[in-house]
Amino acid sequence: MFNETKPVDRTTSQPRPAQSPVATVDSSPETTGVSVLIPTYNERENITTVVTECLKALPSSAFELEVIVVDDDSEDYTWQYPERLFGDDPRVRVIRRQSSEKGLAQSITDGFGAATHDFCAVIDADLQHPPEKLPELLDALKEGADVAIGSRHVAGGGIENWPLWRKIVSRGATTCAGVAIPDARRISDPMSGFFAVRRSVIEDVDLDPQGYKILLEILGKGDYDAVTEVPYRFRQRERGESKLTAEEYQNFLEHVGQLAVASRNLDEVIDPMRAVRGAEFAFVGATGSAVNMLVFVLVVSTNAHFLLAGLVAFLAAVNWNFAGNWLVTYDRPSGNLLRQYATFHGVSVVGFVAYTGTLTVGAISGLPLLIANLFAIIAGSGINFFGTETSVFPTGATREPVSGQV
Ligand SMILES: Nc1nc2c(ncn2[C@@H]2O[C@H](COP(=O)(O)OP(=O)(O)OP(=O)(O)O)[C@@H](O)[C@H]2O)c(=O)[nH]1
Ligand SMILES: [Mg+2]
């Protein structure tokens, strides 16, 4: 009965039935080559245990193993511990990333580049993922799966002691991922950080994730057919701090936005990152229009001329939009804030002309004032976005658009 799990096609993923310990022992003589990647950031208290557990779970009798710790230059010197404690064990390697681009998913992407085996497994350092389940993930690959996912949401899987809000957020994120990435829809736990993958799945793929969710990047862009899910229980973090900040939630939404474009091959026409900024700009703009409307109504209620009300409302919205775009759309870009503020106002003048022109034409042609004002906002913000992309936060457009992309 065991090992009956046949990899199924890409559109459906099947949970792998719970295996008795006996069944996971690979009886075939040859060993399985596997690279285990562990992303670390300030995991001094956990790193020794997790490396030890991985070495124990994948003995040399059955596995040709390398454990690669990918550390983002932890302040607590996490990267030094494996070097000191496992320095003479050729199976253990440390990559100390000292680039400005910190990030879990980016680290794993670099880890894939350094890995030498055909099977690559990814496991967190804080022991929330059970190293003893690694052989089952690899068995699933040996049985033909291209991607083997440790799942909390199939029979036998689960999450220990998570507060309700995290369960709700995680479910919401899973739904988001399913909406954005068609291939993730039939996978019960696309948000998993515990998985194994055949190198061929990512070989010719330009992995460029943002934030935490490297598996989503692979599901959205990878070249795979069969996915198998292996149940596991996500344990509570015992030691060390969580690195899951609010910024990671924004990273997640931006990443999913990019994958929504890329997984539909729209990245041939639009730069996914620009599409995401466009959506964020529209979101900020939408809140800005609410500010605009509010101020417009307030000023109009003082019997001021509608053009004056429009001017005051527009300036209020411009300032709101500047703050919102600086904070959200362009992620607090470096550069001279005053220059950015002034240029944003300059760009908004052109938008304002379009705004006023549209409002005037709308009012004169008898459109209800509020509708005319709405059209004016759309005309204005449409111009503002490209003006902002090109001259206010040019860094936002650092990603050189490939020819033919907008
Ligand atoms: N290299 C690298 N690793 C990271 C980074 N952020 C987190 N990690 C590691 O990624 C793994 C998952 O991070 P956690 O903070 O545990 O995230 P989480 O499991 O969702 O959150 P908790 O349940 O609170 O632990 C851990 O091994 C972290 O050390 C980073 O920026 N760079
Ligand atoms: Mg954790």
mmCIF file of C-alpha atoms in Angstrom, residues 101-383:
data_model
loop_
_atom_site.group_PDB
_atom_site.id
_atom_site.type_symbol
_atom_site.label_atom_id
_atom_site.label_comp_id
_atom_site.label_asym_id
_atom_site.label_seq_id
_atom_site.Cartn_x
_atom_site.Cartn_y
_atom_site.Cartn_z
ATOM 1 C CA GLU A 101 18.819 42.697 -0.431
ATOM 2 C CA LYS A 102 18.021 40.674 2.665
ATOM 3 C CA GLY A 103 15.130 38.261 2.516
ATOM 4 C CA LEU A 104 14.165 34.658 3.117
ATOM 5 C CA ALA A 105 13.084 33.873 -0.439
ATOM 6 C CA GLN A 106 16.058 35.708 -1.974
ATOM 7 C CA SER A 107 18.373 33.709 0.297
ATOM 8 C CA ILE A 108 16.876 30.428 -0.827
ATOM 9 C CA THR A 109 17.202 31.536 -4.450
ATOM 10 C CA ASP A 110 20.926 32.042 -3.839
ATOM 11 C CA GLY A 111 20.964 28.677 -2.049
ATOM 12 C CA PHE A 112 19.524 26.953 -5.126
ATOM 13 C CA GLY A 113 22.352 28.494 -7.112
ATOM 14 C CA ALA A 114 24.940 27.030 -4.726
ATOM 15 C CA ALA A 115 23.297 23.619 -4.343
ATOM 16 C CA THR A 116 24.949 20.716 -6.155
ATOM 17 C CA HIS A 117 22.313 17.963 -5.946
ATOM 18 C CA ASP A 118 19.225 17.248 -8.054
ATOM 19 C CA PHE A 119 16.918 17.228 -5.068
ATOM 20 C CA CYS A 120 16.725 20.449 -3.062
ATOM 21 C CA ALA A 121 14.807 20.683 0.207
ATOM 22 C CA VAL A 122 13.994 23.862 2.120
ATOM 23 C CA ILE A 123 13.435 23.939 5.885
ATOM 24 C CA ASP A 124 13.218 26.789 8.414
ATOM 25 C CA ALA A 125 15.867 27.013 11.114
ATOM 26 C CA ASP A 126 13.542 27.468 14.093
ATOM 27 C CA LEU A 127 12.406 23.812 14.240
ATOM 28 C CA GLN A 128 8.828 24.637 13.396
ATOM 29 C CA HIS A 129 9.363 22.327 10.426
ATOM 30 C CA PRO A 130 10.210 18.710 11.483
ATOM 31 C CA PRO A 131 13.564 17.590 9.987
ATOM 32 C CA GLU A 132 12.464 13.981 10.536
ATOM 33 C CA LYS A 133 9.905 14.502 7.762
ATOM 34 C CA LEU A 134 12.582 15.306 5.175
ATOM 35 C CA PRO A 135 12.957 11.656 4.047
ATOM 36 C CA GLU A 136 9.233 11.557 3.231
ATOM 37 C CA LEU A 137 9.495 14.653 1.066
ATOM 38 C CA LEU A 138 12.429 13.093 -0.768
ATOM 39 C CA ASP A 139 10.606 9.770 -1.141
ATOM 40 C CA ALA A 140 7.817 11.635 -2.869
ATOM 41 C CA LEU A 141 10.359 13.058 -5.331
ATOM 42 C CA LYS A 142 11.836 9.595 -5.832
ATOM 43 C CA GLU A 143 8.332 8.332 -6.593
ATOM 44 C CA GLY A 144 8.085 10.815 -9.409
ATOM 45 C CA ALA A 145 6.836 14.078 -7.941
ATOM 46 C CA ASP A 146 8.486 17.258 -9.199
ATOM 47 C CA VAL A 147 7.535 19.217 -6.108
ATOM 48 C CA ALA A 148 6.874 17.673 -2.679
ATOM 49 C CA ILE A 149 5.222 20.067 -0.275
ATOM 50 C CA GLY A 150 5.069 19.724 3.496
ATOM 51 C CA SER A 151 1.416 20.557 4.113
ATOM 52 C CA ARG A 152 -0.358 21.682 7.274
ATOM 53 C CA HIS A 153 -3.743 21.368 5.569
ATOM 54 C CA VAL A 154 -3.968 17.750 4.427
ATOM 55 C CA ALA A 155 -5.026 14.770 6.584
ATOM 56 C CA GLY A 156 -2.369 14.249 9.234
ATOM 57 C CA GLY A 157 -1.163 17.852 8.977
ATOM 58 C CA GLY A 158 -1.774 20.692 11.432
ATOM 59 C CA ILE A 159 -0.579 23.811 13.232
ATOM 60 C CA GLU A 160 0.272 23.975 16.937
ATOM 61 C CA ASN A 161 -0.960 26.845 19.089
ATOM 62 C CA TRP A 162 -1.356 29.474 16.473
ATOM 63 C CA PRO A 163 -3.425 32.439 17.574
ATOM 64 C CA LEU A 164 -6.705 32.742 15.651
ATOM 65 C CA TRP A 165 -5.566 35.895 13.836
ATOM 66 C CA ARG A 166 -2.580 34.070 12.321
ATOM 67 C CA LYS A 167 -4.825 31.226 11.136
ATOM 68 C CA ILE A 168 -7.184 33.732 9.539
ATOM 69 C CA VAL A 169 -4.324 35.680 7.931
ATOM 70 C CA SER A 170 -2.723 32.469 6.658
ATOM 71 C CA ARG A 171 -6.017 31.243 5.190
ATOM 72 C CA GLY A 172 -6.568 34.644 3.604
ATOM 73 C CA ALA A 173 -3.086 34.550 2.117
ATOM 74 C CA THR A 174 -3.694 31.037 0.774
ATOM 75 C CA THR A 175 -6.884 32.241 -0.921
ATOM 76 C CA CYS A 176 -5.005 35.233 -2.339
ATOM 77 C CA ALA A 177 -2.328 32.938 -3.696
ATOM 78 C CA GLY A 178 -4.979 30.725 -5.280
ATOM 79 C CA VAL A 179 -6.643 33.670 -6.974
ATOM 80 C CA ALA A 180 -3.369 35.091 -8.256
ATOM 81 C CA ILE A 181 -1.608 31.864 -9.267
ATOM 82 C CA PRO A 182 -3.896 29.403 -11.093
ATOM 83 C CA ASP A 183 -1.538 26.460 -10.462
ATOM 84 C CA ALA A 184 -1.582 27.066 -6.726
ATOM 85 C CA ARG A 185 -5.345 26.623 -6.519
ATOM 86 C CA ARG A 186 -5.391 22.859 -6.043
ATOM 87 C CA ILE A 187 -2.574 22.849 -3.532
ATOM 88 C CA SER A 188 -3.748 22.854 0.061
ATOM 89 C CA ASP A 189 -0.677 24.658 1.454
ATOM 90 C CA PRO A 190 1.003 26.839 -1.200
ATOM 91 C CA MET A 191 2.227 29.071 1.651
ATOM 92 C CA SER A 192 4.382 26.267 3.043
ATOM 93 C CA GLY A 193 8.031 27.020 3.703
ATOM 94 C CA PHE A 194 8.846 23.315 4.021
ATOM 95 C CA PHE A 195 9.212 21.539 0.689
ATOM 96 C CA ALA A 196 11.499 19.674 -1.699
ATOM 97 C CA VAL A 197 11.906 20.227 -5.406
ATOM 98 C CA ARG A 198 13.711 18.678 -8.369
ATOM 99 C CA ARG A 199 16.368 20.998 -9.754
ATOM 100 C CA SER A 200 14.851 20.657 -13.249
ATOM 101 C CA VAL A 201 11.793 22.568 -11.991
ATOM 102 C CA ILE A 202 13.789 25.737 -11.351
ATOM 103 C CA GLU A 203 16.757 25.222 -13.682
ATOM 104 C CA ASP A 204 15.821 27.697 -16.430
ATOM 105 C CA VAL A 205 13.585 29.907 -14.353
ATOM 106 C CA ASP A 206 14.487 33.457 -13.390
ATOM 107 C CA LEU A 207 13.479 33.218 -9.754
ATOM 108 C CA ASP A 208 13.029 36.738 -8.434
ATOM 109 C CA PRO A 209 10.910 36.456 -5.298
ATOM 110 C CA GLN A 210 10.123 39.142 -2.771
ATOM 111 C CA GLY A 211 9.736 38.490 0.947
ATOM 112 C CA TYR A 212 9.075 35.034 2.315
ATOM 113 C CA LYS A 213 7.221 32.813 -0.125
ATOM 114 C CA ILE A 214 9.800 31.054 -2.324
ATOM 115 C CA LEU A 215 7.427 28.109 -2.902
ATOM 116 C CA LEU A 216 4.839 30.442 -4.420
ATOM 117 C CA GLU A 217 7.515 31.777 -6.788
ATOM 118 C CA ILE A 218 8.260 28.200 -7.857
ATOM 119 C CA LEU A 219 4.560 27.295 -8.237
ATOM 120 C CA GLY A 220 3.986 30.460 -10.280
ATOM 121 C CA LYS A 221 7.037 30.234 -12.553
ATOM 122 C CA GLY A 222 8.522 26.716 -12.249
ATOM 123 C CA ASP A 223 8.493 23.958 -14.841
ATOM 124 C CA TYR A 224 6.739 21.048 -13.120
ATOM 125 C CA ASP A 225 3.932 18.532 -13.556
ATOM 126 C CA ALA A 226 3.447 16.401 -10.496
ATOM 127 C CA VAL A 227 2.962 17.839 -7.017
ATOM 128 C CA THR A 228 2.674 15.680 -3.919
ATOM 129 C CA GLU A 229 1.689 16.935 -0.475
ATOM 130 C CA VAL A 230 3.094 15.347 2.671
ATOM 131 C CA PRO A 231 1.306 16.029 5.957
ATOM 132 C CA TYR A 232 3.252 17.600 8.831
ATOM 133 C CA ARG A 233 2.521 19.474 12.019
ATOM 134 C CA PHE A 234 3.837 23.065 12.150
ATOM 135 C CA ARG A 235 5.292 23.411 15.615
ATOM 136 C CA GLN A 236 5.493 26.439 17.827
ATOM 137 C CA ARG A 237 8.712 28.416 17.772
ATOM 138 C CA GLU A 238 10.484 27.616 21.056
ATOM 139 C CA ARG A 239 13.527 29.885 20.823
ATOM 140 C CA GLY A 240 14.463 33.131 19.122
ATOM 141 C CA GLU A 241 12.358 35.906 17.646
ATOM 142 C CA SER A 242 9.957 35.684 14.730
ATOM 143 C CA LYS A 243 11.105 37.717 11.739
ATOM 144 C CA LEU A 244 7.589 37.975 10.377
ATOM 145 C CA THR A 245 7.051 41.756 10.358
ATOM 146 C CA ALA A 246 4.207 43.860 8.935
ATOM 147 C CA GLU A 247 6.543 44.671 6.057
ATOM 148 C CA GLU A 248 6.497 40.979 5.159
ATOM 149 C CA TYR A 249 2.726 41.175 4.617
ATOM 150 C CA GLN A 250 3.236 44.009 2.127
ATOM 151 C CA ASN A 251 6.043 42.014 0.500
ATOM 152 C CA PHE A 252 3.654 39.080 0.209
ATOM 153 C CA LEU A 253 0.925 41.117 -1.504
ATOM 154 C CA GLU A 254 3.449 42.693 -3.884
ATOM 155 C CA HIS A 255 4.960 39.286 -4.644
ATOM 156 C CA VAL A 256 1.545 37.732 -5.300
ATOM 157 C CA GLY A 257 0.695 40.689 -7.539
ATOM 158 C CA GLN A 258 3.825 40.102 -9.602
ATOM 159 C CA LEU A 259 3.098 36.376 -9.824
ATOM 160 C CA ALA A 260 -0.465 37.108 -10.952
ATOM 161 C CA VAL A 261 1.079 38.925 -13.929
ATOM 162 C CA ALA A 262 3.920 36.462 -14.556
ATOM 163 C CA SER A 263 1.869 33.264 -14.185
ATOM 164 C CA ARG A 264 -0.470 34.542 -16.918
ATOM 165 C CA ASN A 265 2.502 35.437 -19.163
ATOM 166 C CA LEU A 266 1.487 39.082 -19.059
ATOM 167 C CA ASP A 267 5.067 39.931 -18.129
ATOM 168 C CA GLU A 268 5.748 40.033 -21.856
ATOM 169 C CA VAL A 269 3.683 43.204 -22.047
ATOM 170 C CA ILE A 270 4.095 44.794 -18.634
ATOM 171 C CA ASP A 271 6.822 44.723 -16.033
ATOM 172 C CA PRO A 272 5.206 42.819 -13.118
ATOM 173 C CA MET A 273 6.727 45.171 -10.576
ATOM 174 C CA ARG A 274 5.346 48.209 -12.434
ATOM 175 C CA ALA A 275 1.932 46.545 -12.577
ATOM 176 C CA VAL A 276 2.077 46.101 -8.802
ATOM 177 C CA ARG A 277 3.133 49.717 -8.307
ATOM 178 C CA GLY A 278 0.277 50.751 -10.601
ATOM 179 C CA ALA A 279 -2.161 48.838 -8.412
ATOM 180 C CA GLU A 280 -0.680 50.355 -5.239
ATOM 181 C CA PHE A 281 -0.721 53.823 -6.820
ATOM 182 C CA ALA A 282 -4.408 53.284 -7.709
ATOM 183 C CA PHE A 283 -5.110 52.089 -4.162
ATOM 184 C CA VAL A 284 -3.384 55.131 -2.653
ATOM 185 C CA GLY A 285 -5.147 57.296 -5.243
ATOM 186 C CA ALA A 286 -8.515 55.770 -4.328
ATOM 187 C CA THR A 287 -7.984 56.659 -0.675
ATOM 188 C CA GLY A 288 -6.784 60.052 -1.922
ATOM 189 C CA SER A 289 -10.048 60.532 -3.809
ATOM 190 C CA ALA A 290 -11.941 59.834 -0.602
ATOM 191 C CA VAL A 291 -9.879 62.585 1.028
ATOM 192 C CA ASN A 292 -10.549 64.755 -2.005
ATOM 193 C CA MET A 293 -14.309 64.144 -1.845
ATOM 194 C CA LEU A 294 -14.390 64.793 1.888
ATOM 195 C CA VAL A 295 -12.506 68.085 1.601
ATOM 196 C CA PHE A 296 -14.507 69.062 -1.523
ATOM 197 C CA VAL A 297 -17.829 68.547 0.307
ATOM 198 C CA LEU A 298 -16.507 70.386 3.370
ATOM 199 C CA VAL A 299 -15.353 73.401 1.336
ATOM 200 C CA VAL A 300 -18.477 73.421 -0.899
ATOM 201 C CA SER A 301 -20.621 73.393 2.248
ATOM 202 C CA THR A 302 -19.052 76.731 3.144
ATOM 203 C CA ASN A 303 -20.656 78.045 -0.106
ATOM 204 C CA ALA A 304 -17.228 78.500 -1.638
ATOM 205 C CA HIS A 305 -17.029 78.423 -5.476
ATOM 206 C CA PHE A 306 -16.808 74.839 -6.747
ATOM 207 C CA LEU A 307 -13.493 75.599 -8.467
ATOM 208 C CA LEU A 308 -11.948 76.779 -5.192
ATOM 209 C CA ALA A 309 -13.356 73.693 -3.489
ATOM 210 C CA GLY A 310 -11.829 71.598 -6.256
ATOM 211 C CA LEU A 311 -8.432 73.270 -5.815
ATOM 212 C CA VAL A 312 -8.330 72.790 -2.033
ATOM 213 C CA ALA A 313 -9.596 69.207 -2.345
ATOM 214 C CA PHE A 314 -7.010 68.435 -5.023
ATOM 215 C CA LEU A 315 -4.119 69.826 -2.933
ATOM 216 C CA ALA A 316 -5.268 67.830 0.092
ATOM 217 C CA ALA A 317 -5.380 64.694 -2.043
ATOM 218 C CA VAL A 318 -1.965 65.436 -3.599
ATOM 219 C CA ASN A 319 -0.337 65.608 -0.182
ATOM 220 C CA TRP A 320 -2.135 62.492 0.975
ATOM 221 C CA ASN A 321 -1.098 60.673 -2.224
ATOM 222 C CA PHE A 322 2.508 61.809 -1.896
ATOM 223 C CA ALA A 323 2.753 60.417 1.637
ATOM 224 C CA GLY A 324 0.938 57.206 0.690
ATOM 225 C CA ASN A 325 3.014 56.530 -2.416
ATOM 226 C CA TRP A 326 6.283 57.336 -0.670
ATOM 227 C CA LEU A 327 5.361 54.908 2.108
ATOM 228 C CA VAL A 328 3.585 52.085 0.244
ATOM 229 C CA THR A 329 4.088 52.181 -3.525
ATOM 230 C CA TYR A 330 7.799 53.075 -3.517
ATOM 231 C CA ASP A 331 8.723 51.577 -0.130
ATOM 232 C CA ARG A 332 10.228 54.666 1.430
ATOM 233 C CA PRO A 333 12.687 55.302 -1.401
ATOM 234 C CA SER A 334 16.012 56.965 -0.694
ATOM 235 C CA GLY A 335 16.735 60.322 -2.291
ATOM 236 C CA ASN A 336 15.999 63.935 -1.492
ATOM 237 C CA LEU A 337 12.526 64.012 0.083
ATOM 238 C CA LEU A 338 12.034 67.726 -0.563
ATOM 239 C CA ARG A 339 12.952 67.299 -4.230
ATOM 240 C CA GLN A 340 10.575 64.323 -4.475
ATOM 241 C CA TYR A 341 7.820 66.327 -2.739
ATOM 242 C CA ALA A 342 8.317 69.317 -5.040
ATOM 243 C CA THR A 343 8.537 67.163 -8.183
ATOM 244 C CA PHE A 344 5.422 65.242 -7.149
ATOM 245 C CA HIS A 345 3.595 68.568 -6.861
ATOM 246 C CA GLY A 346 5.014 69.592 -10.245
ATOM 247 C CA VAL A 347 3.764 66.390 -11.818
ATOM 248 C CA SER A 348 0.442 66.857 -10.058
ATOM 249 C CA VAL A 349 0.068 70.296 -11.690
ATOM 250 C CA VAL A 350 -0.209 68.581 -15.064
ATOM 251 C CA GLY A 351 -2.642 66.164 -13.459
ATOM 252 C CA PHE A 352 -4.464 69.118 -11.941
ATOM 253 C CA VAL A 353 -4.842 70.759 -15.363
ATOM 254 C CA ALA A 354 -6.316 67.547 -16.667
ATOM 255 C CA TYR A 355 -8.374 67.317 -13.488
ATOM 256 C CA THR A 356 -9.727 70.875 -13.748
ATOM 257 C CA GLY A 357 -10.241 70.608 -17.498
ATOM 258 C CA THR A 358 -12.218 67.422 -17.119
ATOM 259 C CA LEU A 359 -14.193 68.845 -14.180
ATOM 260 C CA THR A 360 -15.007 72.021 -16.164
ATOM 261 C CA VAL A 361 -15.988 70.164 -19.340
ATOM 262 C CA GLY A 362 -18.047 67.767 -17.215
ATOM 263 C CA ALA A 363 -19.778 70.568 -15.274
ATOM 264 C CA ILE A 364 -20.447 72.669 -18.363
ATOM 265 C CA SER A 365 -21.806 69.663 -20.283
ATOM 266 C CA GLY A 366 -24.292 69.211 -17.442
ATOM 267 C CA LEU A 367 -22.784 66.136 -15.746
ATOM 268 C CA PRO A 368 -23.634 65.875 -12.011
ATOM 269 C CA LEU A 369 -20.750 67.584 -10.143
ATOM 270 C CA LEU A 370 -19.691 64.473 -8.242
ATOM 271 C CA ILE A 371 -19.446 62.398 -11.455
ATOM 272 C CA ALA A 372 -17.537 65.148 -13.196
ATOM 273 C CA ASN A 373 -15.213 65.237 -10.198
ATOM 274 C CA LEU A 374 -14.672 61.454 -10.372
ATOM 275 C CA PHE A 375 -13.681 61.616 -14.074
ATOM 276 C CA ALA A 376 -11.391 64.474 -13.228
ATOM 277 C CA ILE A 377 -9.669 62.365 -10.567
ATOM 278 C CA ILE A 378 -9.159 59.438 -12.970
ATOM 279 C CA ALA A 379 -7.733 61.723 -15.675
ATOM 280 C CA GLY A 380 -5.450 63.416 -13.155
ATOM 281 C CA SER A 381 -4.159 60.281 -11.437
ATOM 282 C CA GLY A 382 -3.625 58.532 -14.760
ATOM 283 C CA ILE A 383 -1.164 61.229 -15.744
#
